[in-house]
Short mmCIF file of C-alpha atoms in Angstrom, two decimals:
data_model
loop_
_atom_site.label_atom_id
_atom_site.label_comp_id
_atom_site.label_asym_id
_atom_site.label_seq_id
_atom_site.Cartn_x
_atom_site.Cartn_y
_atom_site.Cartn_z
CA GLY F 11 -10.91 62.33 -32.29
CA ASN F 12 -8.95 64.97 -30.34
CA GLU F 13 -11.91 67.28 -29.74
CA SER F 14 -12.00 69.37 -26.56
CA VAL F 15 -14.48 71.68 -24.84
CA TRP F 16 -12.86 74.55 -26.70
CA ASP F 17 -13.71 72.94 -29.97
CA GLY F 18 -17.30 72.83 -28.77
CA LEU F 19 -17.41 76.64 -28.90
CA ASP F 20 -17.44 76.24 -32.66
CA GLY F 21 -20.83 74.60 -32.40
CA ARG F 22 -19.62 70.99 -32.25
CA GLU F 23 -21.28 68.36 -30.14
CA ASP F 24 -20.61 68.35 -26.48
CA VAL F 25 -18.19 65.79 -25.18
CA TYR F 26 -20.96 64.05 -23.30
CA ASP F 27 -23.51 64.04 -26.10
CA ASP F 28 -22.67 60.44 -26.90
CA HIS F 29 -23.83 59.50 -23.43
CA ASP F 30 -27.26 61.10 -23.81
CA ASP F 31 -30.02 58.75 -22.72
CA PRO F 32 -33.73 59.58 -22.50
CA LEU F 33 -33.92 57.47 -19.35
CA LEU F 34 -31.64 59.92 -17.52
CA ASP F 35 -33.10 63.33 -18.44
CA ASP F 36 -34.15 65.56 -15.57
CA ASN F 37 -37.86 65.29 -16.21
CA THR F 38 -37.75 61.52 -16.31
CA ILE F 39 -35.76 61.24 -13.11
CA LYS F 40 -37.91 63.87 -11.40
CA SER F 41 -41.12 62.15 -12.40
CA ARG F 42 -39.78 58.83 -11.14
CA TYR F 43 -38.78 60.33 -7.84
CA ASP F 44 -42.22 61.89 -7.57
CA ASP F 45 -43.89 58.56 -8.33
CA GLU F 46 -41.70 56.27 -6.26
CA GLY F 47 -40.07 58.46 -3.68
CA ILE F 48 -36.53 58.47 -2.42
CA CYS F 49 -37.01 55.04 -0.82
CA GLY F 50 -38.49 53.49 -3.95
CA THR F 51 -36.80 51.53 -6.69
CA THR F 52 -35.45 54.51 -8.62
CA PRO F 53 -32.10 54.71 -6.74
CA LEU F 54 -31.53 51.03 -7.52
CA LYS F 55 -32.27 51.66 -11.18
CA ILE F 56 -29.93 54.63 -11.22
CA TRP F 57 -27.21 52.49 -9.65
CA ALA F 58 -27.82 49.73 -12.20
CA LEU F 59 -27.71 52.18 -15.09
CA SER F 60 -24.54 53.75 -13.70
CA ALA F 61 -22.94 50.31 -13.39
CA TRP F 62 -23.98 49.51 -16.93
CA TYR F 63 -22.41 52.71 -18.27
CA GLU F 64 -19.23 52.13 -16.26
CA THR F 65 -18.99 48.61 -17.60
CA ARG F 66 -19.64 49.79 -21.13
CA HIS F 67 -16.96 52.46 -20.78
CA PHE F 68 -14.57 49.85 -19.42
CA PHE F 69 -14.98 47.45 -22.33
CA ARG F 70 -14.96 50.29 -24.88
CA THR F 71 -11.66 51.39 -23.40
CA LEU F 72 -10.31 47.84 -23.68
CA TRP F 73 -11.39 47.71 -27.28
CA LYS F 74 -9.90 51.11 -27.99
CA HIS F 75 -6.61 50.27 -26.24
CA PRO F 76 -5.71 46.59 -26.88
CA VAL F 77 -2.50 47.04 -24.92
CA ILE F 78 -4.62 46.82 -21.76
CA ILE F 79 -5.76 43.32 -22.72
CA VAL F 80 -2.25 42.24 -23.62
CA VAL F 81 -0.72 43.53 -20.38
CA SER F 82 -3.56 42.10 -18.25
CA LEU F 83 -3.20 38.66 -19.83
CA ALA F 84 0.56 38.89 -19.34
CA VAL F 85 0.00 39.64 -15.63
CA PHE F 86 -2.38 36.69 -15.38
CA GLY F 87 0.08 34.37 -17.06
CA LEU F 88 3.03 35.57 -14.99
CA VAL F 89 1.27 35.41 -11.64
CA CYS F 90 -0.43 32.12 -12.44
CA GLY F 91 2.82 30.61 -13.71
CA LEU F 92 4.81 31.67 -10.65
CA GLY F 93 2.03 30.55 -8.33
CA MET F 94 1.69 27.16 -10.00
CA TRP F 95 5.45 26.71 -9.93
CA ALA F 96 5.52 27.40 -6.19
CA VAL F 97 2.52 25.15 -5.49
CA GLN F 98 3.90 22.39 -7.75
CA SER F 99 7.26 22.55 -5.96
CA GLU F 100 5.54 22.16 -2.61
CA ARG F 101 3.43 19.31 -3.96
CA GLU F 102 6.45 17.46 -5.33
CA ALA F 103 8.28 17.87 -2.03
CA TYR F 104 5.23 16.57 -0.18
CA VAL F 105 4.79 13.61 -2.54
CA LYS F 106 8.48 12.73 -2.31
CA ASP F 107 8.34 12.84 1.47
CA ARG F 108 5.24 10.61 1.50
CA MET F 109 6.75 8.11 -0.92
CA ASP F 110 10.01 8.05 1.03
CA THR F 111 8.01 7.41 4.19
CA ALA F 112 6.11 4.61 2.47
CA LYS F 113 9.32 3.00 1.24
CA PHE F 114 10.93 3.30 4.67
CA VAL F 115 7.96 1.78 6.50
CA ALA F 116 7.60 -0.91 3.84
CA ARG F 117 11.27 -1.84 4.04
CA GLU F 118 11.33 -1.75 7.83
CA THR F 119 8.21 -3.91 8.13
CA ALA F 120 9.30 -6.45 5.52
CA ASP F 121 12.76 -6.72 7.07
CA TYR F 122 11.24 -7.16 10.51
CA PHE F 123 9.10 -10.06 9.38
CA ALA F 124 11.89 -11.64 7.37
CA ASN F 125 14.24 -11.44 10.37
CA GLU F 126 11.63 -12.69 12.83
CA PHE F 127 10.68 -15.48 10.47
CA ARG F 128 14.33 -16.46 10.15
CA ARG F 129 14.78 -16.33 13.94
CA SER F 130 11.72 -18.49 14.49
CA MET F 131 13.18 -21.20 12.25
CA VAL F 132 16.39 -21.50 14.28
CA PRO F 133 14.80 -24.01 16.70
CA LEU F 134 14.13 -26.32 13.76
CA TYR F 135 17.83 -26.42 12.85
CA ALA F 136 18.67 -26.92 16.51
CA LEU F 137 16.16 -29.76 16.73
CA ARG F 138 17.64 -31.45 13.69
CA GLU F 139 21.14 -31.34 15.20
CA ALA F 140 19.90 -32.59 18.56
CA ILE F 141 18.06 -35.54 16.96
CA GLN F 142 21.06 -36.54 14.89
CA TYR F 143 23.71 -36.25 17.60
CA SER F 144 21.89 -37.04 20.87
CA GLY F 145 21.28 -40.69 19.97
CA TYR F 146 17.89 -40.61 21.75
CA PHE F 147 15.94 -41.63 18.69
CA ASP F 148 18.43 -43.68 16.68
CA ALA F 149 16.44 -46.87 17.16
CA LEU F 150 13.13 -45.46 15.89
CA PRO F 151 13.68 -45.88 12.10
CA ASP F 152 14.61 -49.55 12.40
CA ALA F 153 11.77 -50.19 14.84
CA ILE F 154 9.24 -48.65 12.46
CA GLY F 155 10.77 -50.38 9.43
CA ASN F 156 10.10 -49.96 5.75
CA TYR F 157 6.65 -50.36 4.29
CA PRO F 158 4.71 -52.64 4.70
CA ALA F 159 6.14 -53.38 8.15
CA ASN F 160 3.70 -52.51 10.95
CA LEU F 161 1.03 -51.64 8.38
CA GLU F 162 -2.26 -50.93 10.11
CA ALA F 163 -4.54 -49.49 7.40
CA GLU F 164 -4.57 -47.88 3.98
CA ASN F 165 -6.69 -45.13 2.45
CA VAL F 166 -7.74 -43.79 5.85
CA ALA F 167 -9.71 -40.57 5.33
CA ILE F 168 -8.24 -37.49 7.00
CA LEU F 169 -8.51 -33.77 6.35
CA GLY F 170 -7.38 -33.00 2.83
CA GLY F 171 -7.01 -36.57 1.56
CA ASP F 172 -6.25 -40.18 2.51
CA MET F 173 -3.35 -41.68 4.45
CA THR F 174 -1.55 -44.96 4.79
CA GLN F 175 -1.26 -45.67 8.53
CA ARG F 176 1.43 -47.63 10.35
CA ASN F 177 1.05 -49.15 13.82
CA ILE F 178 3.56 -47.32 16.01
CA SER F 179 2.23 -48.40 19.40
CA GLY F 180 5.04 -49.64 21.62
CA ILE F 181 7.54 -47.69 19.49
CA CYS F 182 6.66 -44.02 19.69
CA ASP F 183 4.72 -44.05 22.97
CA THR F 184 7.25 -45.55 25.38
CA PRO F 185 7.91 -43.42 28.49
CA GLU F 186 11.60 -43.09 27.65
CA VAL F 187 10.99 -41.88 24.10
CA LEU F 188 8.30 -39.43 25.21
CA ALA F 189 10.46 -38.12 28.07
CA ASN F 190 13.46 -37.59 25.80
CA TRP F 191 11.28 -35.88 23.18
CA LYS F 192 9.71 -33.53 25.73
CA SER F 193 13.05 -32.69 27.31
CA MET F 194 14.68 -31.94 23.96
CA VAL F 195 11.89 -29.75 22.59
CA THR F 196 11.36 -27.88 25.87
CA LYS F 197 15.05 -27.09 26.19
CA ILE F 198 15.28 -25.81 22.61
CA SER F 199 12.12 -23.71 23.03
CA ASP F 200 13.38 -22.16 26.27
CA GLU F 201 16.79 -21.38 24.81
CA HIS F 202 15.35 -19.46 21.85
CA ASP F 203 12.67 -17.67 23.89
CA LEU F 204 10.02 -17.31 21.18
CA ASN F 205 7.22 -16.95 23.74
CA GLY F 206 4.81 -19.34 22.14
CA LEU F 207 5.29 -18.41 18.48
CA ILE F 208 6.24 -22.05 17.81
CA PHE F 209 3.30 -24.05 19.10
CA ARG F 210 3.87 -27.55 17.71
CA TYR F 211 6.79 -29.86 16.80
CA ARG F 212 6.63 -33.22 14.98
CA LEU F 213 9.12 -36.01 14.27
CA TRP F 214 8.79 -38.41 11.31
CA PRO F 215 11.32 -41.31 11.40
CA LYS F 216 11.12 -43.26 8.12
CA ASN F 217 8.68 -40.49 7.05
CA VAL F 218 6.14 -41.88 9.54
CA ALA F 219 4.39 -39.46 11.95
CA CYS F 220 5.78 -40.73 15.24
CA LEU F 221 6.07 -37.95 17.83
CA GLU F 222 4.53 -34.54 18.38
CA PHE F 223 4.83 -31.84 21.01
CA LYS F 224 2.08 -29.28 21.63
CA GLY F 225 0.55 -27.55 24.60
CA GLY F 226 3.61 -28.43 26.66
CA GLN F 227 3.00 -32.16 26.25
CA ALA F 228 4.83 -34.88 24.31
CA MET F 229 2.67 -37.54 22.70
CA MET F 230 2.52 -40.20 20.04
CA ASP F 231 1.51 -38.98 16.56
CA SER F 232 -0.92 -40.49 14.02
CA GLY F 233 1.35 -43.04 12.36
CA MET F 234 0.81 -41.62 8.87
CA ASP F 235 3.38 -42.89 6.35
CA ALA F 236 4.05 -39.90 4.07
CA SER F 237 6.09 -42.06 1.67
CA TYR F 238 3.07 -44.19 0.74
CA SER F 239 0.07 -41.99 1.58
CA PRO F 240 -1.86 -40.61 -1.41
CA HIS F 241 -2.56 -37.37 0.47
CA PRO F 242 -1.75 -34.56 -2.04
CA PHE F 243 -0.01 -32.35 0.49
CA TRP F 244 2.09 -34.79 2.51
CA SER F 245 3.12 -36.78 -0.54
CA GLN F 246 4.41 -33.57 -2.12
CA VAL F 247 6.32 -32.64 1.03
CA VAL F 248 8.47 -35.80 1.00
CA ILE F 249 8.97 -35.56 -2.77
CA ASP F 250 10.22 -32.00 -2.41
CA ILE F 251 12.60 -32.50 0.50
CA GLN F 252 13.93 -36.01 -0.30
CA VAL F 253 13.44 -36.78 -3.98
CA ASP F 254 13.98 -33.29 -5.40
CA ASN F 255 16.45 -32.23 -2.67
CA TRP F 256 14.71 -28.97 -1.79
CA ASN F 257 17.25 -26.19 -1.20
CA GLY F 258 16.91 -24.69 2.28
CA LEU F 259 13.88 -24.84 4.54
CA HIS F 260 10.68 -26.22 3.12
CA VAL F 261 8.06 -23.66 4.20
CA PHE F 262 4.34 -23.79 3.56
CA GLY F 263 1.61 -21.29 4.42
CA PRO F 264 0.10 -19.31 5.81
CA PHE F 265 -3.03 -21.44 6.17
CA ALA F 266 -5.84 -21.42 8.71
CA ALA F 267 -5.60 -23.72 11.73
CA ARG F 268 -7.68 -24.09 14.86
CA LEU F 269 -5.63 -23.51 18.04
CA PRO F 270 -6.72 -23.57 21.70
CA THR F 271 -6.81 -19.77 21.54
CA GLY F 272 -8.96 -19.75 18.38
CA GLU F 273 -8.39 -19.85 14.63
CA ALA F 274 -5.07 -18.48 13.41
CA ASP F 275 -2.88 -18.28 10.31
CA VAL F 276 0.10 -20.61 10.62
CA PHE F 277 3.17 -21.77 8.73
CA CYS F 278 4.55 -25.30 8.76
CA THR F 279 8.21 -25.90 8.02
CA HIS F 280 9.93 -29.19 7.16
CA ILE F 281 13.59 -30.18 7.17
CA PRO F 282 14.95 -33.62 6.14
CA LEU F 283 17.09 -35.89 8.31
CA TRP F 284 19.68 -38.20 6.72
CA THR F 285 21.73 -41.11 8.00
CA SER F 286 25.50 -41.03 7.63
CA THR F 287 26.85 -41.96 4.21
CA THR F 288 30.17 -43.20 5.59
CA GLY F 289 31.28 -46.44 7.21
CA GLU F 290 28.76 -49.14 7.98
CA ASN F 291 25.80 -46.75 7.39
CA ALA F 292 26.76 -45.97 3.80
CA PHE F 293 23.69 -46.45 1.63
CA LYS F 294 22.06 -48.46 4.43
CA ASP F 295 18.64 -46.82 4.59
CA VAL F 296 16.81 -46.93 1.29
CA VAL F 297 13.22 -45.73 1.44
CA ASN F 298 10.74 -45.78 -1.40
CA VAL F 299 9.43 -42.21 -1.38
CA GLN F 300 6.28 -41.98 -3.47
CA GLY F 301 7.67 -44.45 -6.02
CA THR F 302 11.32 -43.34 -5.98
CA ASP F 303 14.04 -45.16 -4.02
CA VAL F 304 16.03 -42.65 -1.99
CA GLN F 305 19.17 -43.64 -0.06
CA ASN F 306 20.08 -42.71 3.52
CA VAL F 307 16.64 -41.40 4.46
CA TRP F 308 16.27 -41.08 8.24
CA GLY F 309 13.03 -39.07 7.98
CA PHE F 310 12.24 -35.43 8.68
CA THR F 311 11.16 -33.09 11.45
CA MET F 312 8.95 -30.02 11.38
CA LEU F 313 7.42 -27.20 13.38
CA TYR F 314 4.38 -24.92 13.23
CA LEU F 315 4.65 -21.12 13.52
CA ASN F 316 1.76 -18.95 14.73
CA TRP F 317 1.87 -16.28 12.02
CA SER F 318 -1.16 -14.41 13.39
CA GLU F 319 0.59 -13.95 16.72
CA MET F 320 3.76 -12.72 15.01
CA LYS F 321 1.73 -10.12 13.09
CA LYS F 322 0.02 -9.03 16.30
CA ARG F 323 3.30 -8.56 18.14
CA SER F 324 4.78 -6.52 15.31
CA ASN F 325 2.19 -3.71 15.72
CA MET F 326 2.32 -3.39 11.94
CA TYR F 327 -1.33 -2.42 11.59
CA GLU F 328 -0.94 0.44 14.07
CA ARG F 329 2.23 1.62 12.33
CA PHE F 330 0.58 1.93 8.95
CA GLU F 331 -2.50 3.51 10.49
CA ASP F 332 -0.29 6.16 12.13
CA VAL F 333 1.06 7.23 8.72
CA ASN F 334 -2.37 6.92 7.03
CA MET F 335 -1.25 4.24 4.59
CA GLU F 336 -2.44 0.85 3.43
CA PHE F 337 -0.21 -2.19 2.86
CA GLU F 338 -0.12 -5.70 1.44
CA LEU F 339 2.66 -8.21 2.15
CA PHE F 340 2.83 -11.16 -0.25
CA ARG F 341 5.14 -13.70 -1.87
CA GLU F 342 6.54 -13.06 -5.31
CA GLU F 343 5.98 -16.61 -6.58
CA GLU F 344 3.16 -19.11 -6.20
CA PRO F 345 3.65 -22.04 -3.78
CA ARG F 346 4.84 -25.26 -5.40
CA LEU F 347 2.78 -27.54 -3.18
CA GLY F 348 -0.05 -28.40 -5.54
CA ASP F 349 -3.55 -27.07 -5.14
CA VAL F 350 -4.37 -27.97 -1.52
CA GLY F 351 -2.77 -27.56 1.87
CA PRO F 352 -2.45 -30.04 4.75
CA LYS F 353 -6.15 -29.67 5.60
CA GLY F 354 -7.35 -29.74 2.01
CA LEU F 355 -7.77 -25.97 1.72
CA PRO F 356 -6.88 -24.24 -1.59
CA THR F 357 -3.40 -22.74 -1.75
CA LYS F 358 -3.96 -20.06 -4.39
CA GLU F 359 -4.50 -17.37 -1.75
CA MET F 360 -1.57 -18.43 0.40
CA THR F 361 0.84 -16.05 -1.29
CA LYS F 362 -0.86 -13.23 0.67
CA LEU F 363 0.86 -12.90 4.04
CA ALA F 364 -0.66 -9.79 5.61
CA TRP F 365 -2.75 -6.84 4.47
CA SER F 366 -4.67 -3.84 5.73
CA GLU F 367 -8.39 -3.19 5.37
CA GLN F 368 -8.25 -1.31 2.06
CA ALA F 369 -5.24 -3.08 0.53
CA ASP F 370 -7.33 -4.17 -2.46
CA LYS F 371 -7.44 -0.53 -3.61
CA LEU F 372 -3.67 -0.27 -3.99
CA ASN F 373 -2.32 -0.09 -7.54
CA GLU F 374 0.74 1.09 -9.45
CA SER F 375 -0.30 4.74 -9.33
CA ASN F 376 -0.84 5.04 -5.58
CA SER F 377 1.70 2.64 -4.07
CA VAL F 378 5.35 1.60 -3.94
CA GLU F 379 6.78 -1.90 -3.63
CA VAL F 380 9.78 -3.11 -1.64
CA LYS F 381 11.27 -6.60 -2.08
CA THR F 382 12.91 -8.57 0.73
CA GLU F 383 14.57 -11.99 0.70
CA SER F 384 13.32 -14.42 3.31
CA LEU F 385 13.44 -18.14 4.09
CA HIS F 386 9.99 -18.23 2.53
CA GLY F 387 11.19 -16.83 -0.81
CA ILE F 388 10.95 -13.23 -2.04
CA TRP F 389 8.52 -11.13 -0.02
CA ILE F 390 7.03 -7.98 -1.52
CA ASN F 391 5.54 -5.25 0.65
CA ARG F 392 3.23 -2.93 -1.28
CA VAL F 393 2.49 0.32 0.56
CA GLY F 394 0.49 3.35 -0.53
CA VAL F 395 -2.45 5.69 -0.02
CA VAL F 396 -5.96 5.12 -1.28
CA GLY F 397 -7.59 8.53 -0.74
CA GLY F 398 -9.07 10.56 -3.59
CA ASN F 399 -5.91 12.66 -3.96
CA GLY F 400 -3.51 9.72 -4.07
CA TRP F 401 0.00 10.83 -3.15
CA ASN F 402 -1.02 14.49 -3.54
CA PRO F 403 -1.64 16.56 -0.40
CA GLU F 404 -5.20 17.35 0.60
CA TRP F 405 -4.61 21.05 -0.01
CA TRP F 406 -3.54 20.51 -3.64
CA PRO F 407 -6.91 21.23 -5.39
CA THR F 408 -7.56 24.24 -3.14
CA ALA F 409 -4.09 25.64 -3.78
CA VAL F 410 -4.46 25.34 -7.56
CA ALA F 411 -7.87 27.01 -7.45
CA SER F 412 -6.50 29.79 -5.22
CA VAL F 413 -3.65 30.51 -7.61
CA VAL F 414 -6.03 30.75 -10.57
CA VAL F 415 -8.48 33.00 -8.68
CA ALA F 416 -5.70 35.25 -7.37
CA SER F 417 -4.22 35.54 -10.85
CA PHE F 418 -7.62 36.43 -12.30
CA ILE F 419 -8.19 39.08 -9.62
CA LEU F 420 -4.80 40.66 -10.31
CA MET F 421 -5.55 40.58 -14.03
CA VAL F 422 -8.85 42.42 -13.48
CA LEU F 423 -7.19 44.94 -11.16
CA THR F 424 -4.47 45.57 -13.73
CA ALA F 425 -7.03 46.01 -16.50
CA THR F 426 -9.15 48.34 -14.33
CA THR F 427 -6.18 50.46 -13.32
CA MET F 428 -4.93 50.80 -16.89
CA ALA F 429 -8.44 51.51 -18.19
CA LYS F 430 -8.85 54.26 -15.60
CA SER F 431 -5.52 55.76 -16.62
CA TYR F 432 -6.46 55.76 -20.30
CA LEU F 433 -9.88 57.28 -19.51
CA HIS F 434 -8.18 60.11 -17.67
CA LYS F 435 -5.87 60.70 -20.60
CA ASP F 436 -8.80 60.79 -22.97
CA LEU F 437 -10.63 63.22 -20.70
CA VAL F 438 -7.60 65.51 -20.52
CA LYS F 439 -7.34 65.48 -24.27
CA ARG F 440 -10.97 66.53 -24.49
CA MET F 441 -10.69 69.22 -21.80
CA LEU F 442 -7.50 70.95 -22.94
CA PRO F 443 -6.26 72.20 -26.30
CA LYS F 444 -3.45 70.29 -27.93
CA GLN F 445 -1.10 73.26 -27.47
CA ALA F 446 -1.77 73.31 -23.72
CA ILE F 447 -1.14 69.60 -23.41
CA ARG F 448 2.14 69.94 -25.30
CA LYS F 449 3.23 72.75 -23.01
CA LEU F 450 2.35 70.67 -19.93
CA GLN F 451 4.37 67.81 -21.29
#
């Protein structure tokens, strides 16, 4: 109630009677000091009992004055809310910056490869024009002839399947033909300055492997007749580019190949050559291509691109390592060239073009994707982070915990301060008469 010390003069209980405890009477304390001494355990017990009474007073005050609880919780909610808002804003800004960086690097890398890939195919177009308009090799198709002319063997086992072989000795190995082939390829390579990215060229008059250029040397090829060979890869190549009229460059890869410098991932690219459809050449050359008669077939030419070397020159792995991100560059669609490549290797993994060490951990939640059009179809570059926090900054869990702890501390301080204020008010009410308090107010 509103009792005071003055009311105690009427014989009422003292204000501190409710705190009486037999453990704290003078005799008990004195006897404990006598038994244990000033350095004994009694001071610790006194401190513990004092802490207990302070705690009990604190919670009794909270119970007696619920407004303290309400205000303290309000402080906790307000501080925690403002803190989380600030931390969340910083996190969102950080995540946006990281995702923008990922998109920028992904776009830049994909565009670089698409442009370099396109540039590396320019020599193939130049080679096609030079073959058609130089006149150096006009006599080769007629000299080779249609199947079965110059037939040497059938069902010859090679890597990836069997071939039908034509005898091209005396046709594709003459000094003049080899000299013209070397001169043409060397000039085109020097003009486009690809520094060894293109490491092999081949020429197929009448779809027969006649000439190749590699290691700086021109030489006669194998004599394989792609129009009649049952090889699953080469038969599909001529069907695509001559029967189905493939739109654009016919690109395959990347697949593993053994080069003088070691094993590397390579692309091979094919482009058809046609005879004129006007004048005396109109509908002159009819070639049976895997069972289908196709008019005006001259043959095709092709080149091989060292994809591993292109990736190395791009410094793409270092770039993604610098921004602490993983990546995976791949084609959007599966290759159309059956189940095996030119060496009989499976093609199902050939949609993957390049990837970092932990690319397999990328998923929709921790990565972004950027699409780029290339001569090889649609390329997708997936870039992201694979750490435990994902896009979130490393300080995110610590910041959240700090906000909660700080809010809790402020809540306790608020509750303690208000409890102390209400205790003082209660003490004043007990020490002074009501009339005196009203006069002081």
